Amino acid sequence: MKAFMERLVSRAAGQGSLGKAAELAKIQKEKEVLEEHLERLQLLANATKVLISDELDYEKRLKDLGEVVVPAFADWCAINIVHGRPSYTLVTSASPEKRAIAEEIQRKYPPRPESTYGISDVIRQAEPRLYAALPEDLMRQTTQSEEHYQLLRQLGIVSVILAPLVARDQILGGITFVTSDSGRVYTEADLDTAAQLANSAAISLENALLHQELMEANRAKEKFLAMLAHELRNPLTPIRNSLPILAAKGDDDYEVKDIVDIMDRQIRTMSRLLDDLFDVSRITEGKIQFQMEGIDLLALVQSIIQSRRAELEKKGFKFSVYLGEGPLVIMADRVRVEQVIVNLLNNAAKYTPSGGHIALECGREGGQAVIRVRDTGKGIPPHMLKKIFQLFIQVDQSIDRPEGGLGLGLTLVQILVEHHGGTVLARSEGVGKGSEFVVSLPLAVSPLPKTADQHPNRLVQDSPRRILIVDDNEDAANSIGKLLRKFGHEVQIAYDGIAALEEAKAFAPEVVLLDLGLPILDGYETARRLRSAVPDRNKLLLIALSGYGQEEDRRRAMEAGFDHHLVKPFDTHELRALLNAWTPDRS
Ligand code: ADP
């Protein structure tokens, strides 16, 4: 278009006659008008590009918009946001000195919402306004003091356009476009352009704000879920600890044995749900550290099969295993990879009727370590194959669904697999036709795992220790106490930090199990004092008990003088293994 106009002008000029002079002037004028149009279109196109970008951080969007507008359309501009937060202002200017002055004005004299002049009035009236030249009396009326007025004068303002940011029915704020050094005088056409710019900006800002609100709501939800899981896990500890005692008592009473079995199964299910809930929240918040090491995936799969086969076959499933050539070395957190495989096997068992077939396959495929879990169960409809990995999504969401569950397991599987640089996908021919879950993990560069697991944790016989248990949850403290006494230990209990310090003087414990969340004197401080009384770690073993297993808690516990950190509800085997692995120096 521009090139075409140039040609037209030069052709008219070439004719040279006087009669053509008028035509030349006309064409010249049209050329200028068209060029102006082009500039406006270019400006709006650039602004649109910024405003529809993937950038959803709303402050960044404002900044990018400012950079499109200055200097193409204004010498400086200020964007005032009044929605959601008290007031947010961003100033962009071509000249650093002018920008500094403008920022000083915004800082010292932010627009007063109640003002009946300037941007505050435009925001209230939701109508754009043009001042081709800034009237002196308006300068006086809009400024809040003599200093304010003088600062404004230093800006050397020529023209001003004020435009409201209105999205749907909401007024989000306003934009002030100002010219000074360029000498540009705004026109009615500029007012139109400014209004269009403000409209697009408002819609885009509203999207960014909605996104921000959604993210905040999501964060609040995740925080709540983590807290919920934590609060629900705590009461489970004493119940879980009491079960072995009940089981021992009912050794020859079938009714008691039955009840203990039921309780054990239900508590395990509940613990698993709560652990999943807790894990999802902690991993998405980046609060779990993965203990990466070279592991042989095939060996891990074999040990999982050993522990699961009997249970699956007892439930009436035909269980097949196909393992490729080993070793299959991956860099991974052993516990987390086991969690992935066990979750998939549990789901296969959950969604396949008894008598069905479950297959576990593991091997090398196309340079990756691949695990497949197949079943002949209820299958998954095609439109749900991707969705089931989202939090809380279940194919059957009726309240009386026979399988129970919260829709967390696959979310966790996906998060864990992705943390290992891998992928997981679901396949199914459709409802009633079984499902297949395929996990692919990158192979490690080093050929063999350094630490082959040759000695699985075998428990040795308990040797008696003097143990002090400190927990303000009396049920939890008493139930652990009872259990440890049964294993032959000498036990004392305290319900707060001060009492623990007193008891420690009289009882001289070799081991202290200390809850971190104690009232008055918390677990960390109690540990610090116990440790300073007995610094020798061969004479005093300090074990922290906490509801949170975050890396930060672990680190703080170690700094306070603890030797170990157990997350409640902890496994009794784990505690006994710790106790048995430590021999006190009784010299
Ligand atoms: P939950 O099992 O607690 O509902 P998951 O996140 O583990 O949660 O699974 C989400 C949904 O995916 C399940 O509710 C179920 O509808 C579907 N699903 C998972 N595994 C299978 C499977 N092996 N066969 C059929 N459907 C499955």
XYZ file of C-alpha atoms and ligand atoms in Angstrom:
614
model
C 0.000 0.000 0.000
C 2.735 2.418 0.994
C 4.771 1.616 -2.140
C 1.681 2.108 -4.285
C 1.119 5.604 -2.840
C 4.772 6.524 -3.416
C 4.400 5.549 -7.080
C 1.217 7.616 -7.411
C 2.844 10.704 -5.931
C 5.934 10.487 -8.107
C 3.823 9.911 -11.234
C 1.776 13.074 -10.545
C 4.948 15.021 -9.822
C 6.450 13.828 -13.125
C 3.598 15.394 -15.144
C 4.948 18.844 -14.173
C 1.979 20.946 -15.391
C 0.324 23.551 -13.158
C -3.111 21.842 -13.431
C -1.632 18.793 -11.938
C -0.301 20.647 -8.864
C -3.700 20.485 -7.143
C -3.946 16.775 -7.887
C -0.466 16.283 -6.468
C -1.375 18.074 -3.229
C -4.540 15.973 -2.973
C -2.675 12.749 -3.460
C -0.033 13.879 -0.990
C -2.754 14.552 1.588
C -4.377 11.160 0.968
C -0.984 9.555 1.317
C -0.525 11.153 4.734
C -3.977 10.054 5.877
C -3.317 6.510 4.685
C 0.068 6.450 6.387
C -1.550 7.548 9.615
C -4.109 4.755 9.270
C -1.321 2.280 8.658
C 0.513 3.449 11.755
C -2.617 3.072 13.873
C -3.285 -0.378 12.500
C 0.321 -1.368 13.162
C 0.049 -0.065 16.714
C -3.186 -1.957 17.364
C -1.720 -5.110 15.802
C 1.380 -4.881 18.029
C -0.760 -4.286 21.095
C -2.996 -7.244 20.212
C 0.061 -9.465 19.831
C 1.145 -8.591 23.364
C -2.331 -8.845 24.812
C -3.174 -12.249 23.414
C 0.219 -13.744 24.203
C 0.531 -16.802 26.443
C 1.868 -14.518 29.157
C -0.715 -14.747 31.920
C 1.153 -12.758 34.533
C -0.907 -9.623 34.501
C 1.818 -7.239 35.613
C 4.048 -8.505 32.802
C 1.217 -7.963 30.301
C 0.854 -4.358 31.433
C 4.568 -3.797 31.100
C 4.601 -5.252 27.567
C 1.642 -3.071 26.603
C 3.451 0.025 27.910
C 6.396 -0.824 25.694
C 4.185 -1.072 22.598
C 2.508 2.262 23.291
C 5.708 4.227 24.095
C 7.097 5.858 21.990
C 4.879 4.839 19.020
C 1.765 6.496 20.400
C 2.728 8.382 23.554
C 5.854 9.825 25.164
C 4.820 8.259 28.397
C 1.882 6.372 29.738
C 0.580 5.373 33.140
C -1.682 2.425 33.767
C -3.710 2.522 36.977
C -5.413 -0.647 38.127
C -8.099 -0.194 40.743
C -9.677 -3.633 40.582
C -8.831 -6.338 43.089
C -6.026 -4.532 44.835
C -6.038 -0.990 46.250
C -4.193 0.599 43.340
C -1.446 -0.511 41.039
C 0.372 1.838 38.731
C 2.851 1.250 35.996
C 4.645 4.062 34.197
C 6.449 3.676 30.908
C 8.378 6.482 29.305
C 10.857 6.978 26.508
C 12.848 9.447 28.592
C 14.395 8.198 31.858
C 14.180 11.674 33.464
C 10.498 12.062 32.604
C 9.844 8.544 33.801
C 11.516 9.310 37.133
C 9.335 12.417 37.548
C 6.174 10.562 36.525
C 6.974 7.778 38.965
C 7.602 10.281 41.729
C 4.195 11.816 41.043
C 2.515 8.398 41.099
C 4.328 7.479 44.310
C 3.697 10.723 46.167
C 0.334 11.605 44.705
C -1.432 8.452 43.538
C -4.790 9.213 41.917
C -7.441 9.647 44.595
C -10.474 7.525 43.759
C -12.806 10.232 45.059
C -11.293 12.957 42.830
C -13.716 14.439 40.309
C -10.868 15.263 37.888
C -8.368 13.401 35.774
C -8.035 9.636 35.520
C -10.125 8.948 38.666
C -13.074 10.743 37.081
C -12.600 8.954 33.748
C -12.496 5.594 35.555
C -15.705 6.462 37.381
C -17.513 7.769 34.276
C -16.147 4.946 32.093
C -15.733 7.400 29.165
C -12.456 8.273 27.394
C -11.412 11.928 27.355
C -9.108 13.972 25.131
C -7.124 17.115 26.049
C -5.389 18.227 22.849
C -3.733 20.866 25.036
C -3.696 20.557 28.801
C -5.599 23.542 30.258
C -3.818 25.346 33.085
C -6.887 25.244 35.345
C -7.129 21.438 34.942
C -3.462 21.158 35.969
C -4.346 23.107 39.109
C -7.515 21.113 39.785
C -5.906 17.684 39.380
C -2.807 18.397 41.449
C -2.885 17.901 45.201
C -0.199 20.420 46.214
C 2.160 23.039 44.868
C 4.946 20.440 44.649
C 2.627 18.125 42.718
C 1.803 20.958 40.302
C 5.482 21.843 39.810
C 6.392 18.206 39.128
C 3.609 18.006 36.556
C 4.863 21.140 34.873
C 8.370 19.668 34.643
C 6.912 16.920 32.479
C 6.226 19.528 29.786
C 2.923 17.948 28.883
C 1.515 18.774 25.428
C -1.496 16.468 24.952
C -3.323 13.941 27.121
C -5.790 11.114 26.523
C -7.426 9.387 29.459
C -9.132 6.046 28.759
C -10.966 3.718 31.125
C -10.191 -0.023 31.193
C -13.644 -1.585 31.049
C -14.050 -5.344 30.619
C -17.579 -6.635 30.289
C -19.229 -4.860 33.225
C -16.151 -4.400 35.340
C -14.045 -1.266 35.531
C -10.484 -2.410 36.041
C -8.717 0.948 35.945
C -7.534 3.489 33.402
C -4.694 4.412 31.052
C -3.196 7.868 30.710
C -1.442 8.572 27.389
C 0.739 11.695 27.415
C 2.858 13.486 24.829
C 5.610 15.953 25.704
C 9.041 16.008 23.978
C 7.629 14.751 20.653
C 5.258 17.752 20.516
C 2.535 15.483 19.165
C -0.948 16.906 19.524
C -3.626 14.258 19.989
C -6.674 14.322 17.695
C -10.165 12.778 17.747
C -8.728 9.899 15.671
C -6.127 9.333 18.399
C -8.915 9.258 20.963
C -10.504 6.419 18.953
C -7.218 4.529 18.810
C -6.685 5.013 22.550
C -10.209 3.747 23.277
C -9.604 0.658 21.128
C -6.274 0.037 22.835
C -7.911 0.363 26.243
C -10.743 -2.024 25.273
C -8.390 -4.753 24.119
C -6.174 -4.216 27.145
C -9.154 -4.487 29.493
C -10.338 -7.815 28.050
C -6.836 -9.216 28.121
C -6.283 -7.987 31.686
C -9.522 -9.494 32.816
C -8.388 -12.869 31.455
C -5.062 -12.559 33.207
C -6.818 -11.553 36.448
C -9.207 -14.503 36.196
C -6.251 -16.776 35.652
C -4.521 -15.288 38.685
C -7.640 -15.765 40.831
C -7.898 -19.359 39.630
C -4.278 -20.011 40.524
C -4.789 -18.488 43.962
C -7.904 -20.604 44.538
C -5.936 -23.643 43.429
C -3.116 -22.868 45.822
C -5.618 -22.403 48.659
C -7.214 -25.744 47.765
C -3.857 -27.504 47.743
C -2.928 -25.993 51.077
C -6.239 -27.097 52.523
C -5.809 -30.634 51.168
C -2.320 -30.932 52.651
C -3.675 -29.745 56.008
C -6.662 -32.080 55.789
C -4.447 -35.062 55.033
C -2.169 -34.107 57.912
C -5.024 -33.691 60.382
C -6.608 -36.983 59.346
C -3.345 -38.904 59.456
C -2.658 -37.963 63.078
C -5.577 -39.815 64.693
C -4.682 -42.881 62.624
C -1.344 -43.309 64.397
C -2.665 -44.568 67.754
C -5.213 -46.826 66.055
C -2.544 -48.330 63.845
C -0.163 -48.760 66.788
C -2.797 -50.480 68.902
C -3.642 -53.102 66.315
C -0.627 -55.420 66.858
C -1.453 -55.481 70.590
C -5.039 -56.417 69.852
C -3.852 -58.977 67.328
C -1.491 -60.584 69.862
C -4.304 -60.773 72.432
C -6.687 -62.382 69.988
C -4.198 -64.926 68.722
C -6.530 -67.817 69.432
C -9.859 -66.008 69.186
C -11.123 -66.171 65.580
C -13.671 -63.421 66.078
C -11.060 -60.977 67.383
C -8.663 -62.034 64.637
C -11.326 -61.321 62.027
C -12.037 -57.893 63.446
C -8.327 -57.074 63.628
C -7.934 -58.130 59.990
C -10.822 -55.901 58.921
C -9.443 -52.968 60.889
C -5.981 -53.538 59.510
C -7.242 -53.570 55.914
C -9.386 -50.472 56.383
C -6.629 -48.533 58.126
C -4.215 -49.434 55.352
C -6.689 -48.197 52.730
C -7.279 -44.999 54.648
C -3.564 -44.429 55.187
C -2.933 -44.983 51.492
C -5.596 -42.460 50.481
C -4.259 -39.899 52.925
C -0.679 -40.528 51.878
C -1.659 -40.012 48.220
C -3.504 -36.819 49.068
C -0.564 -35.547 51.068
C 1.952 -36.543 48.399
C 0.043 -34.868 45.555
C -0.030 -31.596 47.490
C 3.586 -31.773 48.557
C 4.962 -32.766 45.168
C 2.999 -30.110 43.291
C 4.324 -27.548 45.755
C 7.831 -28.875 45.089
C 8.254 -29.854 48.728
C 9.455 -33.408 48.205
C 13.051 -34.158 47.433
C 13.674 -37.200 45.328
C 16.504 -39.502 46.422
C 17.843 -40.319 42.976
C 20.223 -43.251 42.580
C 21.031 -45.839 39.944
C 18.606 -48.733 40.420
C 17.899 -51.920 38.523
C 14.248 -51.555 37.578
C 13.909 -55.278 36.911
C 15.130 -56.148 40.412
C 12.677 -53.625 41.868
C 9.797 -55.069 39.818
C 10.749 -58.558 40.966
C 10.650 -57.561 44.619
C 7.236 -55.904 44.087
C 5.948 -59.078 42.423
C 7.186 -61.148 45.345
C 5.222 -59.080 47.804
C 2.055 -58.654 45.674
C 1.610 -61.973 43.871
C 0.071 -63.875 46.786
C -2.382 -61.060 47.534
C -3.523 -60.766 43.894
C -3.904 -64.515 43.494
C -5.764 -64.735 46.796
C -8.266 -62.243 45.353
C -8.835 -64.636 42.448
C -6.798 -62.933 39.715
C -4.614 -64.699 37.222
C -1.327 -62.800 37.500
C 1.241 -63.002 34.694
C 4.666 -61.440 34.631
C 6.913 -60.864 31.610
C 10.393 -59.534 32.349
C 12.986 -58.595 29.767
C 16.759 -59.029 30.024
C 18.357 -57.281 32.980
C 19.776 -55.250 34.427
C 17.626 -52.288 33.434
C 19.302 -49.343 35.108
C 17.430 -46.092 35.656
C 18.219 -43.042 37.773
C 15.303 -42.949 40.140
C 13.913 -42.676 43.643
C 13.303 -46.340 44.441
C 10.396 -45.645 46.826
C 8.608 -43.410 44.334
C 8.971 -45.813 41.388
C 7.627 -48.585 43.596
C 4.712 -46.284 44.458
C 3.967 -45.861 40.725
C 3.946 -49.595 40.001
C 1.977 -50.498 43.125
C -0.622 -47.810 42.330
C -1.111 -49.219 38.826
C -1.365 -52.791 40.124
C -3.860 -51.708 42.795
C -5.981 -49.994 40.148
C -5.855 -53.071 37.900
C -7.121 -55.154 40.827
C -9.715 -52.529 41.730
C -11.232 -52.224 38.267
C -11.067 -55.903 37.246
C -13.593 -58.420 38.503
C -12.246 -61.401 40.419
C -11.258 -64.165 37.975
C -9.815 -61.567 35.573
C -6.281 -61.433 34.293
C -3.618 -58.916 35.347
C -0.267 -58.770 33.581
C 2.888 -56.881 34.498
C 5.548 -56.422 31.858
C 8.925 -54.731 32.222
C 11.751 -54.431 29.748
C 13.770 -52.282 27.397
C 11.879 -50.733 24.462
C 13.386 -48.268 21.998
C 16.102 -47.072 24.380
C 13.743 -46.678 27.329
C 12.739 -48.729 30.343
C 9.061 -49.566 29.933
C 6.581 -50.947 32.448
C 3.164 -52.130 31.261
C 0.294 -53.024 33.563
C -2.586 -54.711 31.692
C -5.891 -55.989 32.911
C -9.030 -57.547 31.485
C -11.271 -55.328 33.626
C -13.922 -52.689 33.030
C -11.861 -50.658 30.556
C -11.910 -46.912 29.973
C -14.026 -44.984 27.418
C -11.839 -43.228 24.780
C -12.754 -39.667 25.875
C -11.511 -40.396 29.404
C -8.108 -41.863 28.528
C -6.268 -38.571 29.074
C -8.600 -37.055 31.636
C -8.218 -39.815 34.256
C -4.747 -38.461 35.064
C -6.249 -35.193 36.296
C -6.823 -34.610 39.997
C -10.109 -36.071 41.291
C -11.222 -37.287 37.847
C -12.929 -40.666 37.813
C -14.846 -42.396 35.032
C -17.636 -43.264 37.434
C -18.267 -40.380 39.807
C -21.424 -41.712 41.447
C -21.286 -41.699 45.218
C -22.130 -45.419 45.417
C -19.311 -46.458 43.069
C -18.227 -49.864 44.320
C -14.490 -49.185 44.045
C -14.283 -46.132 46.327
C -11.220 -43.890 45.995
C -10.726 -40.182 45.444
C -9.286 -40.009 41.938
C -5.785 -39.236 43.215
C -3.749 -42.326 42.351
C -3.196 -41.679 38.655
C -2.467 -37.985 39.239
C 0.263 -39.053 41.605
C 1.519 -41.674 39.141
C 1.790 -39.050 36.409
C 3.493 -36.462 38.629
C 6.012 -39.027 39.877
C 6.753 -40.424 36.420
C 7.225 -36.932 34.982
C 9.569 -36.064 37.844
C 11.724 -38.928 36.621
C 11.704 -37.527 33.070
C 9.276 -40.200 31.891
C 5.739 -40.479 30.534
C 2.647 -42.483 31.359
C -0.348 -43.184 29.135
C -3.536 -45.201 29.304
C -4.891 -47.433 26.543
C -8.184 -49.234 26.308
C -10.295 -50.642 23.499
C -13.297 -49.282 25.357
C -15.717 -50.059 28.157
C -15.548 -53.725 29.247
C -12.427 -54.363 27.180
C -9.675 -54.023 29.781
C -6.985 -51.360 30.121
C -3.281 -50.952 29.710
C -1.063 -48.400 31.448
C 2.361 -47.805 29.913
C 5.118 -46.089 31.887
C 8.309 -45.156 30.015
C 11.389 -44.032 31.927
C 14.768 -42.900 30.571
C 17.577 -45.408 30.988
C 20.582 -44.345 33.077
C 23.865 -43.646 31.363
C 25.911 -45.762 33.817
C 25.599 -49.491 33.094
C 25.157 -50.914 36.605
C 23.599 -49.707 39.832
C 26.233 -48.944 42.417
C 24.181 -50.122 45.349
C 22.660 -53.469 44.536
C 20.104 -54.254 47.176
C 21.447 -57.546 48.431
C 20.170 -57.377 51.964
C 16.536 -56.428 52.113
C 15.637 -54.918 55.457
C 15.428 -57.916 57.708
C 14.384 -57.300 61.272
C 16.594 -58.664 63.991
C 15.359 -59.555 67.441
C 14.647 -56.466 69.596
C 17.226 -55.763 72.287
C 15.749 -53.901 75.256
C 16.341 -50.150 75.440
C 15.278 -47.391 77.810
C 12.877 -45.323 75.720
C 11.202 -42.025 76.532
C 8.140 -41.186 74.409
C 7.075 -37.544 74.211
C 3.799 -36.657 72.480
C 0.969 -34.333 73.492
C -1.474 -36.676 71.771
C -1.911 -38.962 74.754
C -3.502 -41.773 72.770
C -0.612 -41.768 70.319
C 2.007 -41.725 73.115
C 0.308 -44.454 75.147
C -0.246 -46.747 72.186
C 3.378 -46.540 71.015
C 4.419 -47.061 74.646
C 2.339 -50.210 74.974
C 3.671 -51.581 71.716
C 7.318 -50.926 72.611
C 6.875 -52.491 76.051
C 5.537 -55.582 74.308
C 8.755 -55.786 72.338
C 10.664 -55.826 75.610
C 11.662 -52.174 75.997
C 11.547 -50.138 79.184
C 9.302 -47.152 78.460
C 8.424 -43.830 80.100
C 5.985 -41.301 78.679
C 5.812 -37.508 78.853
C 3.120 -35.334 77.285
C 5.046 -32.079 76.865
C 8.578 -30.790 76.418
C 9.120 -29.536 79.987
C 7.907 -32.822 81.472
C 10.169 -34.636 79.012
C 13.254 -32.768 80.239
C 12.334 -33.574 83.866
C 11.704 -37.223 83.045
C 14.969 -37.454 81.084
C 16.944 -36.432 84.208
C 15.378 -39.174 86.324
C 15.042 -41.923 83.716
C 18.225 -41.345 81.650
C 16.698 -42.689 78.433
C 18.837 -44.218 75.687
C 16.263 -43.364 73.059
C 13.806 -40.460 72.932
C 10.866 -40.511 70.513
C 9.909 -36.874 70.336
C 6.890 -35.319 68.638
C 7.832 -32.028 66.932
C 4.528 -30.216 67.382
C 4.516 -29.950 71.192
C 2.902 -27.052 73.039
C 4.963 -24.577 75.144
C 8.397 -26.056 74.408
C 8.329 -27.470 70.905
C 10.054 -30.664 69.819
C 13.004 -28.851 68.244
C 13.846 -26.917 71.415
C 13.300 -29.968 73.627
C 15.659 -31.916 71.352
C 18.270 -29.165 71.498
C 18.254 -29.256 75.314
C 18.319 -33.057 75.483
C 21.182 -33.137 73.000
C 23.211 -30.529 74.868
C 22.812 -32.610 78.071
C 23.987 -35.772 76.242
C 25.973 -34.761 73.135
C 27.283 -38.287 72.484
C 25.097 -39.822 69.772
C 26.161 -43.312 70.830
C 24.597 -42.703 74.238
C 21.378 -40.977 73.197
C 19.349 -41.642 70.048
C 16.873 -38.863 69.236
C 14.028 -39.734 66.853
C 11.672 -37.000 65.656
C 8.011 -37.830 65.046
C 6.120 -35.420 62.866
C 3.030 -35.093 60.772
C 4.997 -33.460 57.990
C 7.717 -35.230 56.072
C 8.912 -32.206 54.174
C 12.581 -31.782 53.464
C 12.576 -28.533 55.432
C 11.197 -30.331 58.567
C 13.798 -33.054 58.178
C 16.612 -30.535 57.851
C 15.449 -28.536 60.873
C 15.158 -31.733 62.905
C 18.717 -32.765 62.064
C 19.978 -29.296 62.979
C 18.221 -29.532 66.350
C 20.210 -32.686 67.147
C 17.888 -35.466 66.025
C 19.314 -38.629 64.480
C 16.184 -39.713 62.595
C 12.890 -38.285 61.443
C 9.736 -40.422 61.134
C 6.528 -39.195 59.507
C 3.310 -40.145 61.302
C 1.613 -42.562 61.018
C 4.949 -44.362 60.895
C 5.451 -48.010 60.254
C 6.270 -49.977 63.423
C 8.734 -52.055 61.406
C 10.565 -48.893 60.462
C 10.823 -47.791 64.103
C 11.969 -51.231 65.272
C 14.519 -51.382 62.468
C 15.952 -48.038 63.646
C 16.076 -49.207 67.257
C 17.729 -52.480 66.368
C 20.249 -50.899 64.042
C 21.578 -48.775 66.938
C 23.627 -50.135 69.808
C 23.979 -47.818 72.784
C 27.348 -47.199 74.341
C 26.669 -48.192 77.976
C 30.191 -47.621 79.238
P -9.350 -43.749 41.972
O -9.022 -45.154 41.586
O -9.156 -43.481 43.412
O -10.681 -43.287 41.482
P -7.191 -42.985 40.170
O -6.599 -41.639 39.941
O -6.268 -44.091 40.524
O -8.290 -42.785 41.288
O -7.985 -43.392 38.873
C -8.846 -42.450 38.257
C -9.930 -43.159 37.471
O -9.342 -43.852 36.370
C -10.639 -44.234 38.280
O -11.689 -43.675 39.047
C -11.155 -45.136 37.153
O -12.344 -44.588 36.631
C -10.073 -45.024 36.086
N -9.116 -46.171 36.134
C -7.894 -46.195 36.698
N -7.302 -47.382 36.519
C -8.162 -48.141 35.814
C -8.142 -49.480 35.297
N -7.089 -50.268 35.478
N -9.239 -49.894 34.623
C -10.303 -49.101 34.428
N -10.383 -47.822 34.886
C -9.339 -47.353 35.563
